Amino acid sequence: MMELIQRYVDNVKNYLHSLPAAKREDIGNELLADLQDALDELEQTLGHAPNESEVAALLKRRGHPMQVAAGYHPRRTLVSDALFPLYVQVLKWVLLVIAVVNGAVAVLGLVNHPDPQFIAAAIGWLTGTFNGGIHGFAWVTLGFYLAGEGMSFGDVFGKWDPRRLPGITDSGQRIGAFDSLVELVVTLLALAWLNDTFPAVTQSDAGNGFSLVLSTYLQAMLPWLNLALAASVLMALDKLFFPYWTRRKLIVDGLINAIWLLLCAWLFTLPASLGIHWGDAGVYWEMSTGHWRGVIAIIFLITAWDLIRNLQRLWTSRTQRLVNA
């Protein structure tokens, strides 16, 4: 039953990411010791070792990890302590949606435009995201302020089950939001670039644009590349919305990395890759085999390193489970 308690403690520590690491560890150790004492008292009361359901009931009475973590944060004035962690999570989602929607609007405004203004579009995206972010922040804050003490945390998560908490690995190691966002943007750009939907590689009416030309070998691999890229996009979104490692997430991410390693090995053997054709100028440039293989080798090494780190996290998680068993 210690695994269930340790998972509960790790989830509490995950919601304390704004506190210093040493403070999080102290709180986690204090909470773990408190729960062990409560477990011992429960065993004496029952006259036998508590089963999983009884331990889950004990943790449920203690409260949702997000609610427990809220008690360790400094007092807020606009949003109640009980709802503040949920408020932060909702605010992140709203701001992300605003940024993505404004980006999509900016891209659609450039597609098939006779004279696309990329700098103006980028400024427009930043301005729109900033203005939308201010409104989103105001409305979300107002909503949680009005809810206040009238809506308790139990009203939102009243039916949570301790046995369904994610098994956070490596003592609640979080995934950096910046890393996830960069991964998402790069993957989306690669997906659009390979499928010739990105406006930067679209021929303009004035004839001064340029287009991407894929070799027949690369075109044959395009369906497999699109599937791998789509899986990478979904994984990046999962990392962004749920920024902590779990065993399941590590396994899925490792499988995606393994698929990319196989695709990289395949791409490395292609005799021809891609080229760029410049509008009416009739200029055509083709990437040499050496440059192509150099790029693929770099991608292969980065992916392999990411896979190795996943395996290390899985091993650490397995060791922790054996210790807590």
mmCIF file of C-alpha atoms in Angstrom:
data_model
loop_
_atom_site.group_PDB
_atom_site.id
_atom_site.type_symbol
_atom_site.label_atom_id
_atom_site.label_comp_id
_atom_site.label_asym_id
_atom_site.label_seq_id
_atom_site.Cartn_x
_atom_site.Cartn_y
_atom_site.Cartn_z
ATOM 1 C CA MET A 1 0.000 0.000 0.000
ATOM 2 C CA MET A 2 3.014 2.267 0.276
ATOM 3 C CA GLU A 3 3.043 2.697 -3.497
ATOM 4 C CA LEU A 4 -0.412 4.291 -3.341
ATOM 5 C CA ILE A 5 0.690 6.633 -0.559
ATOM 6 C CA GLN A 6 3.934 7.530 -2.351
ATOM 7 C CA ARG A 7 1.988 8.288 -5.530
ATOM 8 C CA TYR A 8 -0.284 10.578 -3.515
ATOM 9 C CA VAL A 9 2.709 12.410 -2.015
ATOM 10 C CA ASP A 10 4.362 12.764 -5.442
ATOM 11 C CA ASN A 11 1.181 14.313 -6.859
ATOM 12 C CA VAL A 12 1.054 16.809 -3.991
ATOM 13 C CA LYS A 13 4.695 17.760 -4.649
ATOM 14 C CA ASN A 14 3.899 18.161 -8.343
ATOM 15 C CA TYR A 15 1.417 20.933 -7.518
ATOM 16 C CA LEU A 16 4.063 22.677 -5.393
ATOM 17 C CA HIS A 17 6.313 23.422 -8.390
ATOM 18 C CA SER A 18 6.298 27.152 -7.637
ATOM 19 C CA LEU A 19 8.095 26.500 -4.321
ATOM 20 C CA PRO A 20 11.861 25.866 -4.028
ATOM 21 C CA ALA A 21 12.952 22.247 -4.518
ATOM 22 C CA ALA A 22 14.212 21.913 -0.931
ATOM 23 C CA LYS A 23 10.883 23.194 0.412
ATOM 24 C CA ARG A 24 8.984 20.699 -1.766
ATOM 25 C CA GLU A 25 11.094 17.828 -0.451
ATOM 26 C CA ASP A 26 10.542 18.906 3.169
ATOM 27 C CA ILE A 27 6.784 19.098 2.632
ATOM 28 C CA GLY A 28 6.775 15.734 0.885
ATOM 29 C CA ASN A 29 8.732 14.047 3.671
ATOM 30 C CA GLU A 30 6.499 15.606 6.321
ATOM 31 C CA LEU A 31 3.351 14.517 4.498
ATOM 32 C CA LEU A 32 4.702 10.993 3.943
ATOM 33 C CA ALA A 33 5.531 10.595 7.639
ATOM 34 C CA ASP A 34 2.095 11.926 8.602
ATOM 35 C CA LEU A 35 0.360 9.478 6.263
ATOM 36 C CA GLN A 36 2.444 6.566 7.569
ATOM 37 C CA ASP A 37 1.361 7.435 11.116
ATOM 38 C CA ALA A 38 -2.266 7.623 9.957
ATOM 39 C CA LEU A 39 -1.847 4.249 8.266
ATOM 40 C CA ASP A 40 -0.478 2.720 11.472
ATOM 41 C CA GLU A 41 -3.423 4.120 13.453
ATOM 42 C CA LEU A 42 -5.831 2.739 10.872
ATOM 43 C CA GLU A 43 -4.209 -0.708 11.134
ATOM 44 C CA GLN A 44 -4.596 -0.675 14.930
ATOM 45 C CA THR A 45 -8.235 0.360 14.618
ATOM 46 C CA LEU A 46 -9.076 -2.291 12.059
ATOM 47 C CA GLY A 47 -7.015 -5.031 13.651
ATOM 48 C CA HIS A 48 -5.480 -5.993 10.323
ATOM 49 C CA ALA A 49 -3.335 -4.478 7.553
ATOM 50 C CA PRO A 50 -5.493 -2.072 5.510
ATOM 51 C CA ASN A 51 -6.320 -3.169 1.968
ATOM 52 C CA GLU A 52 -6.186 -0.948 -1.108
ATOM 53 C CA SER A 53 -9.758 0.314 -0.748
ATOM 54 C CA GLU A 54 -9.223 1.279 2.882
ATOM 55 C CA VAL A 55 -5.991 3.115 2.102
ATOM 56 C CA ALA A 56 -7.737 4.892 -0.790
ATOM 57 C CA ALA A 57 -10.520 5.964 1.584
ATOM 58 C CA LEU A 58 -7.895 7.317 3.998
ATOM 59 C CA LEU A 59 -6.283 9.386 1.242
ATOM 60 C CA LYS A 60 -9.646 10.600 -0.022
ATOM 61 C CA ARG A 61 -10.456 11.932 3.446
ATOM 62 C CA ARG A 62 -7.133 13.781 3.428
ATOM 63 C CA GLY A 63 -8.169 15.581 0.238
ATOM 64 C CA HIS A 64 -7.205 15.833 -3.425
ATOM 65 C CA PRO A 65 -3.445 16.444 -3.924
ATOM 66 C CA MET A 66 -4.197 19.790 -5.557
ATOM 67 C CA GLN A 67 -6.252 20.826 -2.543
ATOM 68 C CA VAL A 68 -3.570 19.699 -0.071
ATOM 69 C CA ALA A 69 -0.890 21.552 -2.038
ATOM 70 C CA ALA A 70 -2.978 24.718 -1.946
ATOM 71 C CA GLY A 71 -2.589 24.823 1.827
ATOM 72 C CA TYR A 72 1.183 25.248 1.488
ATOM 73 C CA HIS A 73 1.007 28.209 -0.895
ATOM 74 C CA PRO A 74 1.011 31.811 0.321
ATOM 75 C CA ARG A 75 -2.396 33.360 0.862
ATOM 76 C CA ARG A 76 -3.997 34.852 -2.281
ATOM 77 C CA THR A 77 -6.579 37.629 -2.221
ATOM 78 C CA LEU A 78 -8.504 37.338 -5.507
ATOM 79 C CA VAL A 79 -8.670 33.536 -5.777
ATOM 80 C CA SER A 80 -9.272 31.284 -2.771
ATOM 81 C CA ASP A 81 -6.528 28.916 -1.681
ATOM 82 C CA ALA A 82 -8.658 25.867 -2.411
ATOM 83 C CA LEU A 83 -9.238 26.872 -6.041
ATOM 84 C CA PHE A 84 -5.915 28.513 -6.861
ATOM 85 C CA PRO A 85 -4.154 25.423 -8.339
ATOM 86 C CA LEU A 86 -7.184 24.772 -10.558
ATOM 87 C CA TYR A 87 -7.225 28.470 -11.497
ATOM 88 C CA VAL A 88 -3.586 28.309 -12.647
ATOM 89 C CA GLN A 89 -4.261 25.199 -14.733
ATOM 90 C CA VAL A 90 -7.343 26.699 -16.424
ATOM 91 C CA LEU A 91 -5.473 29.951 -17.061
ATOM 92 C CA LYS A 92 -2.646 28.052 -18.818
ATOM 93 C CA TRP A 93 -5.121 26.247 -21.056
ATOM 94 C CA VAL A 94 -6.970 29.448 -21.954
ATOM 95 C CA LEU A 95 -3.753 31.316 -22.813
ATOM 96 C CA LEU A 96 -2.525 28.386 -24.920
ATOM 97 C CA VAL A 97 -5.799 28.245 -26.875
ATOM 98 C CA ILE A 98 -5.655 32.004 -27.478
ATOM 99 C CA ALA A 99 -2.058 31.771 -28.785
ATOM 100 C CA VAL A 100 -2.848 28.822 -31.085
ATOM 101 C CA VAL A 101 -6.037 30.369 -32.462
ATOM 102 C CA ASN A 102 -4.307 33.686 -33.179
ATOM 103 C CA GLY A 103 -1.448 31.797 -34.843
ATOM 104 C CA ALA A 104 -3.883 29.880 -37.057
ATOM 105 C CA VAL A 105 -5.603 33.134 -38.045
ATOM 106 C CA ALA A 106 -2.236 34.700 -38.911
ATOM 107 C CA VAL A 107 -1.214 31.706 -41.050
ATOM 108 C CA LEU A 108 -4.544 31.589 -42.879
ATOM 109 C CA GLY A 109 -4.174 35.279 -43.653
ATOM 110 C CA LEU A 110 -0.864 34.564 -45.411
ATOM 111 C CA VAL A 111 -1.957 31.567 -47.471
ATOM 112 C CA ASN A 112 -2.350 32.420 -51.174
ATOM 113 C CA HIS A 113 -1.753 36.095 -50.463
ATOM 114 C CA PRO A 114 -0.100 37.789 -53.477
ATOM 115 C CA ASP A 115 2.300 39.689 -51.258
ATOM 116 C CA PRO A 116 2.550 38.028 -47.835
ATOM 117 C CA GLN A 117 3.968 40.255 -45.100
ATOM 118 C CA PHE A 118 5.529 37.857 -42.629
ATOM 119 C CA ILE A 119 6.830 40.482 -40.203
ATOM 120 C CA ALA A 120 3.450 42.228 -40.084
ATOM 121 C CA ALA A 121 1.752 38.861 -39.546
ATOM 122 C CA ALA A 122 4.133 38.012 -36.695
ATOM 123 C CA ILE A 123 3.524 41.388 -35.052
ATOM 124 C CA GLY A 124 -0.214 40.921 -35.525
ATOM 125 C CA TRP A 125 -0.029 37.488 -33.904
ATOM 126 C CA LEU A 126 1.901 38.854 -30.913
ATOM 127 C CA THR A 127 -0.491 41.798 -30.539
ATOM 128 C CA GLY A 128 -3.583 39.632 -30.870
ATOM 129 C CA THR A 129 -2.222 37.076 -28.418
ATOM 130 C CA PHE A 130 -1.314 39.805 -25.923
ATOM 131 C CA ASN A 131 -4.731 41.480 -26.130
ATOM 132 C CA GLY A 132 -6.559 38.161 -26.033
ATOM 133 C CA GLY A 133 -4.374 37.018 -23.142
ATOM 134 C CA ILE A 134 -5.302 40.106 -21.111
ATOM 135 C CA HIS A 135 -9.016 39.509 -21.705
ATOM 136 C CA GLY A 136 -8.656 35.795 -20.990
ATOM 137 C CA PHE A 137 -6.757 36.485 -17.774
ATOM 138 C CA ALA A 138 -9.382 38.999 -16.667
ATOM 139 C CA TRP A 139 -12.365 36.730 -17.357
ATOM 140 C CA VAL A 140 -10.823 33.611 -15.824
ATOM 141 C CA THR A 141 -9.750 35.552 -12.714
ATOM 142 C CA LEU A 142 -13.186 37.152 -12.424
ATOM 143 C CA GLY A 143 -14.881 33.772 -12.724
ATOM 144 C CA PHE A 144 -12.791 32.182 -9.985
ATOM 145 C CA TYR A 145 -13.119 35.291 -7.802
ATOM 146 C CA LEU A 146 -16.915 35.180 -8.043
ATOM 147 C CA ALA A 147 -16.848 31.477 -7.279
ATOM 148 C CA GLY A 148 -14.724 32.252 -4.218
ATOM 149 C CA GLU A 149 -15.573 30.328 -1.118
ATOM 150 C CA GLY A 150 -19.015 29.564 -2.519
ATOM 151 C CA MET A 151 -17.540 26.745 -4.610
ATOM 152 C CA SER A 152 -15.292 24.450 -2.659
ATOM 153 C CA PHE A 153 -12.645 22.231 -4.145
ATOM 154 C CA GLY A 154 -14.831 19.251 -3.344
ATOM 155 C CA ASP A 155 -17.493 20.603 -5.699
ATOM 156 C CA VAL A 156 -15.021 20.308 -8.553
ATOM 157 C CA PHE A 157 -13.181 17.109 -7.614
ATOM 158 C CA GLY A 158 -15.663 15.469 -5.264
ATOM 159 C CA LYS A 159 -15.499 12.082 -6.999
ATOM 160 C CA TRP A 160 -11.755 11.725 -7.405
ATOM 161 C CA ASP A 161 -10.187 8.330 -6.694
ATOM 162 C CA PRO A 162 -6.691 8.042 -5.132
ATOM 163 C CA ARG A 163 -6.154 4.813 -7.091
ATOM 164 C CA ARG A 164 -6.466 6.738 -10.362
ATOM 165 C CA LEU A 165 -3.786 9.308 -9.583
ATOM 166 C CA PRO A 166 -1.005 9.330 -12.203
ATOM 167 C CA GLY A 167 2.127 7.466 -11.204
ATOM 168 C CA ILE A 168 4.484 10.422 -11.392
ATOM 169 C CA THR A 169 8.077 9.293 -11.795
ATOM 170 C CA ASP A 170 11.318 10.576 -10.331
ATOM 171 C CA SER A 171 9.694 12.282 -7.329
ATOM 172 C CA GLY A 172 7.332 14.394 -9.429
ATOM 173 C CA GLN A 173 9.772 15.559 -12.092
ATOM 174 C CA ARG A 174 8.006 18.151 -14.214
ATOM 175 C CA ILE A 175 8.288 18.673 -17.951
ATOM 176 C CA GLY A 176 9.375 22.178 -18.884
ATOM 177 C CA ALA A 177 6.575 24.139 -20.579
ATOM 178 C CA PHE A 178 9.088 25.917 -22.836
ATOM 179 C CA ASP A 179 10.545 22.613 -24.045
ATOM 180 C CA SER A 180 7.081 21.226 -24.780
ATOM 181 C CA LEU A 181 6.053 24.385 -26.623
ATOM 182 C CA VAL A 182 9.203 24.379 -28.768
ATOM 183 C CA GLU A 183 8.672 20.697 -29.558
ATOM 184 C CA LEU A 184 5.056 21.385 -30.560
ATOM 185 C CA VAL A 185 5.900 24.354 -32.795
ATOM 186 C CA VAL A 186 8.829 22.607 -34.524
ATOM 187 C CA THR A 187 6.769 19.475 -35.163
ATOM 188 C CA LEU A 188 3.840 21.447 -36.574
ATOM 189 C CA LEU A 189 6.159 23.417 -38.838
ATOM 190 C CA ALA A 190 7.795 20.196 -40.066
ATOM 191 C CA LEU A 191 4.363 18.694 -40.749
ATOM 192 C CA ALA A 192 3.256 21.749 -42.726
ATOM 193 C CA TRP A 193 6.617 22.044 -44.516
ATOM 194 C CA LEU A 194 6.732 18.450 -45.738
ATOM 195 C CA ASN A 195 3.128 18.649 -46.966
ATOM 196 C CA ASP A 196 3.744 21.963 -48.752
ATOM 197 C CA THR A 197 1.096 23.838 -46.767
ATOM 198 C CA PHE A 198 3.375 26.336 -45.054
ATOM 199 C CA PRO A 199 3.003 29.792 -46.668
ATOM 200 C CA ALA A 200 6.759 30.348 -46.804
ATOM 201 C CA VAL A 201 7.035 27.658 -49.463
ATOM 202 C CA THR A 202 3.915 28.581 -51.430
ATOM 203 C CA GLN A 203 4.264 30.092 -54.879
ATOM 204 C CA SER A 204 2.862 33.612 -54.932
ATOM 205 C CA ASP A 205 0.851 35.182 -57.761
ATOM 206 C CA ALA A 206 3.688 37.590 -58.416
ATOM 207 C CA GLY A 207 5.942 34.674 -59.237
ATOM 208 C CA ASN A 208 8.560 35.586 -56.646
ATOM 209 C CA GLY A 209 7.772 32.799 -54.194
ATOM 210 C CA PHE A 210 9.502 29.476 -53.857
ATOM 211 C CA SER A 211 8.262 25.937 -53.529
ATOM 212 C CA LEU A 212 9.538 22.760 -51.936
ATOM 213 C CA VAL A 213 10.231 19.818 -54.232
ATOM 214 C CA LEU A 214 10.381 16.366 -52.637
ATOM 215 C CA SER A 215 12.162 13.483 -54.293
ATOM 216 C CA THR A 216 10.091 10.453 -55.296
ATOM 217 C CA TYR A 217 11.804 8.490 -52.528
ATOM 218 C CA LEU A 218 10.792 11.050 -49.881
ATOM 219 C CA GLN A 219 7.263 11.272 -51.271
ATOM 220 C CA ALA A 220 6.909 7.504 -50.856
ATOM 221 C CA MET A 221 7.813 7.871 -47.179
ATOM 222 C CA LEU A 222 5.487 10.844 -46.608
ATOM 223 C CA PRO A 223 2.538 8.821 -45.174
ATOM 224 C CA TRP A 224 4.816 7.225 -42.560
ATOM 225 C CA LEU A 225 6.399 10.573 -41.728
ATOM 226 C CA ASN A 226 2.962 12.180 -41.339
ATOM 227 C CA LEU A 227 1.864 9.444 -38.925
ATOM 228 C CA ALA A 228 5.023 9.866 -36.829
ATOM 229 C CA LEU A 229 4.676 13.666 -36.863
ATOM 230 C CA ALA A 230 1.005 13.460 -35.844
ATOM 231 C CA ALA A 231 1.932 11.179 -32.932
ATOM 232 C CA SER A 232 4.657 13.652 -31.919
ATOM 233 C CA VAL A 233 2.164 16.539 -32.010
ATOM 234 C CA LEU A 234 -0.253 14.674 -29.733
ATOM 235 C CA MET A 235 2.566 13.798 -27.334
ATOM 236 C CA ALA A 236 3.769 17.424 -27.254
ATOM 237 C CA LEU A 237 0.232 18.576 -26.420
ATOM 238 C CA ASP A 238 -0.011 15.980 -23.652
ATOM 239 C CA LYS A 239 3.298 17.186 -22.199
ATOM 240 C CA LEU A 240 2.106 20.782 -22.391
ATOM 241 C CA PHE A 241 -1.248 20.227 -20.679
ATOM 242 C CA PHE A 242 -0.049 17.579 -18.208
ATOM 243 C CA PRO A 243 3.569 18.588 -17.489
ATOM 244 C CA TYR A 244 4.823 15.643 -15.477
ATOM 245 C CA TRP A 245 6.315 12.295 -16.345
ATOM 246 C CA THR A 246 4.336 9.117 -15.745
ATOM 247 C CA ARG A 247 5.390 5.571 -16.554
ATOM 248 C CA ARG A 248 2.750 5.339 -19.272
ATOM 249 C CA LYS A 249 3.834 8.639 -20.799
ATOM 250 C CA LEU A 250 7.474 7.568 -20.749
ATOM 251 C CA ILE A 251 6.622 4.307 -22.522
ATOM 252 C CA VAL A 252 4.561 6.046 -25.224
ATOM 253 C CA ASP A 253 7.184 8.750 -25.726
ATOM 254 C CA GLY A 254 9.877 6.063 -25.918
ATOM 255 C CA LEU A 255 7.906 4.172 -28.583
ATOM 256 C CA ILE A 256 7.554 7.358 -30.644
ATOM 257 C CA ASN A 257 11.296 7.960 -30.330
ATOM 258 C CA ALA A 258 11.993 4.379 -31.423
ATOM 259 C CA ILE A 259 9.785 4.870 -34.490
ATOM 260 C CA TRP A 260 11.685 8.047 -35.350
ATOM 261 C CA LEU A 261 14.998 6.219 -35.036
ATOM 262 C CA LEU A 262 13.790 3.637 -37.561
ATOM 263 C CA LEU A 263 12.545 6.379 -39.895
ATOM 264 C CA CYS A 264 15.856 8.242 -39.583
ATOM 265 C CA ALA A 265 17.744 5.073 -40.488
ATOM 266 C CA TRP A 266 15.503 4.750 -43.539
ATOM 267 C CA LEU A 267 15.857 8.419 -44.494
ATOM 268 C CA PHE A 268 19.634 8.170 -44.186
ATOM 269 C CA THR A 269 19.728 5.631 -47.037
ATOM 270 C CA LEU A 270 17.786 7.772 -49.545
ATOM 271 C CA PRO A 271 19.826 8.624 -52.653
ATOM 272 C CA ALA A 272 17.939 11.920 -53.134
ATOM 273 C CA SER A 273 15.989 14.057 -50.724
ATOM 274 C CA LEU A 274 14.558 17.473 -51.564
ATOM 275 C CA GLY A 275 15.116 20.701 -53.414
ATOM 276 C CA ILE A 276 13.790 24.265 -53.636
ATOM 277 C CA HIS A 277 12.478 25.940 -56.803
ATOM 278 C CA TRP A 278 12.421 29.739 -57.040
ATOM 279 C CA GLY A 279 9.434 31.153 -59.015
ATOM 280 C CA ASP A 280 9.953 32.758 -62.398
ATOM 281 C CA ALA A 281 13.692 32.900 -61.932
ATOM 282 C CA GLY A 282 13.853 29.206 -62.763
ATOM 283 C CA VAL A 283 16.504 28.623 -60.081
ATOM 284 C CA TYR A 284 16.576 25.161 -58.581
ATOM 285 C CA TRP A 285 18.672 24.041 -55.616
ATOM 286 C CA GLU A 286 18.941 20.444 -54.452
ATOM 287 C CA MET A 287 20.351 19.367 -51.112
ATOM 288 C CA SER A 288 23.437 17.220 -51.507
ATOM 289 C CA THR A 289 23.489 13.685 -50.158
ATOM 290 C CA GLY A 290 26.206 14.618 -47.652
ATOM 291 C CA HIS A 291 24.241 17.544 -46.220
ATOM 292 C CA TRP A 292 21.065 15.472 -46.097
ATOM 293 C CA ARG A 293 22.755 12.657 -44.205
ATOM 294 C CA GLY A 294 24.345 15.161 -41.836
ATOM 295 C CA VAL A 295 20.933 16.612 -40.944
ATOM 296 C CA ILE A 296 19.424 13.146 -40.483
ATOM 297 C CA ALA A 297 22.382 12.094 -38.306
ATOM 298 C CA ILE A 298 21.826 15.106 -36.009
ATOM 299 C CA ILE A 299 18.110 14.287 -35.693
ATOM 300 C CA PHE A 300 19.006 10.645 -35.003
ATOM 301 C CA LEU A 301 21.416 11.591 -32.199
ATOM 302 C CA ILE A 302 18.950 13.990 -30.563
ATOM 303 C CA THR A 303 16.190 11.366 -30.705
ATOM 304 C CA ALA A 304 18.490 8.643 -29.371
ATOM 305 C CA TRP A 305 19.519 10.858 -26.448
ATOM 306 C CA ASP A 306 15.856 11.566 -25.658
ATOM 307 C CA LEU A 307 15.134 7.826 -25.733
ATOM 308 C CA ILE A 308 18.048 7.119 -23.377
ATOM 309 C CA ARG A 309 16.729 9.704 -20.905
ATOM 310 C CA ASN A 310 13.289 8.084 -21.053
ATOM 311 C CA LEU A 311 14.816 4.698 -20.269
ATOM 312 C CA GLN A 312 16.723 6.228 -17.348
ATOM 313 C CA ARG A 313 13.506 7.733 -15.953
ATOM 314 C CA LEU A 314 11.740 4.392 -16.346
ATOM 315 C CA TRP A 315 14.554 2.631 -14.497
ATOM 316 C CA THR A 316 14.397 5.212 -11.689
ATOM 317 C CA SER A 317 10.642 4.749 -11.509
ATOM 318 C CA ARG A 318 11.026 0.965 -11.299
ATOM 319 C CA THR A 319 13.593 1.316 -8.513
ATOM 320 C CA GLN A 320 11.262 3.601 -6.557
ATOM 321 C CA ARG A 321 8.387 1.132 -6.939
ATOM 322 C CA LEU A 322 10.542 -1.701 -5.608
ATOM 323 C CA VAL A 323 11.628 0.422 -2.629
ATOM 324 C CA ASN A 324 8.044 1.449 -1.852
ATOM 325 C CA ALA A 325 6.629 -2.043 -2.330
#
